[in-house]
C-alpha atoms as one frame of an Amber mdcrd trajectory, in Angstrom:
protein
 -15.406-100.510 -52.567 -15.640-102.098 -56.058 -13.895-104.986 -56.491 -11.714
-106.040 -59.716 -12.783-109.268 -61.691  -9.441-110.999 -60.250 -10.438-110.174
 -56.747 -13.841-111.264 -56.841 -12.846-114.254 -58.390  -9.876-114.632 -55.543
 -12.985-114.184 -53.026 -14.812-116.765 -54.579 -12.271-119.069 -54.499 -11.357
-118.562 -50.901 -14.677-119.342 -49.884 -15.201-122.736 -52.403 -11.345-124.119
 -50.322 -13.192-123.486 -47.337 -14.387-126.698 -45.394 -18.051-127.245 -45.329
 -18.109-127.892 -41.892 -15.630-126.357 -38.980 -13.794-128.754 -36.580 -15.835
-132.197 -36.193 -17.398-132.111 -32.948 -16.508-135.821 -30.597 -19.510-136.273
 -28.907 -18.796-139.397 -26.128 -21.111-141.506 -24.003 -20.491-142.093 -20.115
 -19.598-145.360 -19.949 -16.965-146.068 -17.823 -14.195-147.383 -18.459 -14.199
-146.065 -21.988 -15.513-142.404 -20.679 -16.272-141.392 -17.460 -15.534-137.960
 -15.639 -13.356-137.320 -12.594 -13.867-134.007 -11.144 -14.352-132.269 -13.942
 -12.025-133.686 -16.374 -13.620-136.339 -19.054 -11.603-139.618 -18.393 -11.264
-143.202 -20.005  -9.670-145.368 -22.502 -11.422-144.596 -25.442 -11.354-140.684
 -24.662  -7.745-141.068 -24.088  -6.735-142.846 -27.274  -9.230-140.248 -28.930
  -7.524-137.476 -27.797  -4.229-138.768 -28.627  -5.620-139.666 -32.474  -7.110
-136.184 -32.130  -3.290-134.551 -31.722  -1.835-136.691 -35.130  -5.061-135.061
 -37.023  -4.961-131.556 -36.197  -7.635-131.489 -34.233  -8.134-129.898 -30.801
  -9.357-133.181 -28.832 -12.331-131.292 -27.008 -14.887-134.345 -26.246 -18.319
-133.200 -25.001 -19.906-136.157 -22.338 -23.332-136.658 -22.743 -25.733-139.399
 -21.383 -24.682-142.678 -23.551 -28.300-142.834 -25.315 -28.436-138.840 -26.213
 -24.852-139.748 -27.796 -26.658-142.382 -30.128 -29.176-139.819 -30.988 -26.834
-136.972 -31.663 -24.968-139.066 -34.257 -28.117-139.748 -36.201 -28.928-136.322
 -36.211 -26.088-134.483 -36.634 -24.043-134.533 -39.641 -20.226-133.473 -38.438
 -19.849-135.846 -35.745 -17.155-138.221 -34.151 -18.326-140.820 -31.369 -16.987
-142.618 -28.735 -17.410-145.477 -27.382 -19.456-147.250 -30.243 -20.477-150.826
 -29.516 -21.056-152.597 -32.908 -24.111-154.794 -33.510 -26.401-155.229 -36.117
 -29.091-152.539 -34.707 -26.541-150.205 -35.048 -25.000-151.031 -38.536 -26.506
-149.052 -40.569 -27.417-145.449 -38.746 -23.566-144.866 -38.428 -20.342-144.977
 -40.165 -17.695-147.324 -38.489 -14.243-145.022 -38.332 -11.986-147.922 -36.794
 -11.724-150.518 -33.682 -10.503-149.149 -30.745 -10.284-151.978 -27.979 -11.918
-155.030 -27.889 -14.166-156.383 -25.361 -16.095-159.182 -24.246 -19.911-159.137
 -22.897 -20.591-161.573 -20.046 -23.104-162.959 -17.912 -21.353-161.948 -14.060
 -23.037-162.759 -10.994 -21.609-162.293  -7.207 -19.191-164.045  -5.786 -20.751
-165.244  -2.947 -24.691-166.214  -4.761 -25.466-169.685  -5.787 -27.080-168.385
  -8.851 -25.420-170.142 -12.057 -24.316-168.017 -14.607 -22.108-170.774 -16.792
 -24.721-170.693 -18.978 -27.676-168.340 -20.108 -30.779-169.371 -17.868 -33.877
-167.408 -19.259 -35.423-167.417 -16.039 -32.954-165.253 -14.255 -33.030-161.770
 -13.565 -30.990-159.723 -15.337 -29.771-156.465 -15.154 -27.974-154.286 -18.455
 -27.569-150.733 -19.381 -30.160-148.747 -21.060 -29.997-149.128 -25.338 -26.585
-151.079 -25.094 -25.101-153.857 -26.591 -25.878-155.756 -23.373 -29.527-155.209
 -23.522 -29.895-155.966 -27.029 -27.805-159.614 -25.707 -30.350-160.266 -22.878
 -32.706-160.186 -25.397 -31.275-162.189 -27.822 -30.660-164.979 -25.743 -34.307
-165.023 -24.280 -34.247-162.885 -21.208 -37.687-161.775 -19.726 -37.263-160.366
 -17.003 -34.671-157.899 -18.060 -33.966-154.719 -15.771 -32.103-151.539 -17.221
 -30.385-148.533 -15.861 -28.801-145.808 -17.116 -25.103-146.529 -15.617 -23.184
-149.816 -14.959 -22.353-148.745 -11.295 -26.413-149.222 -10.586 -26.385-152.509
 -11.717 -23.224-153.439  -9.421 -25.434-152.265  -6.612 -28.292-153.975  -7.766
 -25.958-157.228  -7.717 -24.313-156.744  -4.476 -28.073-156.411  -2.979 -29.532
-159.317  -4.535 -32.003-157.049  -6.879 -30.726-159.294  -9.575 -29.581-162.196
 -10.110 -27.015-161.549 -13.129 -25.683-158.672 -15.049 -24.966-158.623 -18.352
 -22.426-155.983 -19.493 -19.029-155.755 -21.331 -16.521-157.085 -18.602 -13.755
-153.620 -18.014 -17.366-151.935 -18.033 -18.614-154.217 -15.332 -15.196-153.724
 -13.524 -15.267-150.695 -13.656 -18.847-150.138 -12.833 -18.016-151.879  -9.370
 -15.407-149.727  -8.374 -17.319-146.927  -9.043 -20.265-148.017  -6.803 -17.115
-148.776  -3.900 -17.345-152.533  -4.156 -14.366-155.023  -4.699 -14.186-156.309
  -8.205 -13.041-159.835  -6.491 -16.995-160.204  -5.436 -17.322-160.362  -9.143
 -17.829-163.839 -10.706 -17.365-164.481 -14.329 -19.800-166.204 -16.084 -21.010
-167.184 -19.568 -19.310-165.467 -22.495 -22.031-163.689 -24.610 -20.035-162.489
 -27.754 -16.345-160.361 -28.328 -17.228-157.011 -30.007 -15.163-154.050 -30.803
 -15.184-150.845 -29.658 -15.500-148.142 -32.079 -14.586-144.561 -32.520 -17.835
-144.312 -34.928 -18.947-140.960 -37.036 -22.390-139.644 -38.257 -23.282-141.020
 -41.870 -22.702-137.665 -43.253 -19.292-137.071 -41.602 -16.314-136.840 -44.640
 -14.894-140.443 -45.179 -11.679-138.887 -46.179 -11.086-137.432 -42.901 -12.283
-140.719 -41.317  -9.122-142.274 -42.977  -6.870-139.678 -41.107  -8.368-140.939
 -38.179  -8.142-144.394 -38.899  -4.231-143.772 -39.626  -3.757-142.296 -36.094
  -4.638-144.809 -34.724  -2.351-147.381 -36.519   0.622-145.127 -36.362  -0.103
-144.944 -32.437   0.222-148.772 -32.747   2.992-149.242 -34.102   4.693-146.061
 -31.806   3.930-147.937 -28.490   1.245-145.400 -27.197  -1.748-147.203 -27.959
  -0.459-150.211 -25.433   0.720-146.929 -23.031  -2.554-145.274 -22.827  -4.730
-148.966 -22.619  -2.308-150.216 -19.941  -2.657-147.513 -17.880  -6.381-148.105
 -17.296  -5.395-151.273 -16.284  -7.836-152.627 -19.434  -8.185-156.072 -19.711
  -8.247-156.907 -23.051 -10.029-160.680 -24.590  -7.498-163.541 -24.544
């Protein structure tokens, strides 16, 4: 069948108006309490915030969960991806777009309540546990710790601290609380020590992600803060915002 010039023009115009990519892929690294799996469902304060944002921008809200380190690499190699949870630090600054901060968090040195180890300051002689490739791992190095043991999940650090295999644990406070519970341990056994830094946990994106679309996601979060949806989701997880 032959097409007229006007039909060809309309067809070409339609192709031109199609989005360069399909729906953005939301990739999440498993870092409780921000993102975790529970009975086959994606849970977590960051996951629920982003799903609510997705409703408001016309996105399906589907989230693909990966190990945290793999998520970081996905954001560097794929063009049309959103990323959670992404802690912002100097080492990552140039590798991603920083769409919007979701929640604030503090990275702290943590000891066991029954231990005599002093965690009120950053003593580099301590053996410290961190999560691999995390902001906490970077902080531990910057603070001069030389005996650093890394794991892939924070609940493993909880077990090691309880068993006396590490002196202290350097992590985001809410991640430590969640990791402690996931390990079947009482959160009251954790002793909060020196605060290393306060950071924002971000919804990030790949560098080639459409900047105009990124603005719509940012606007969705601002709307949630105004209508109470943000507070409702954060409180539902018992998330402790820094004072």
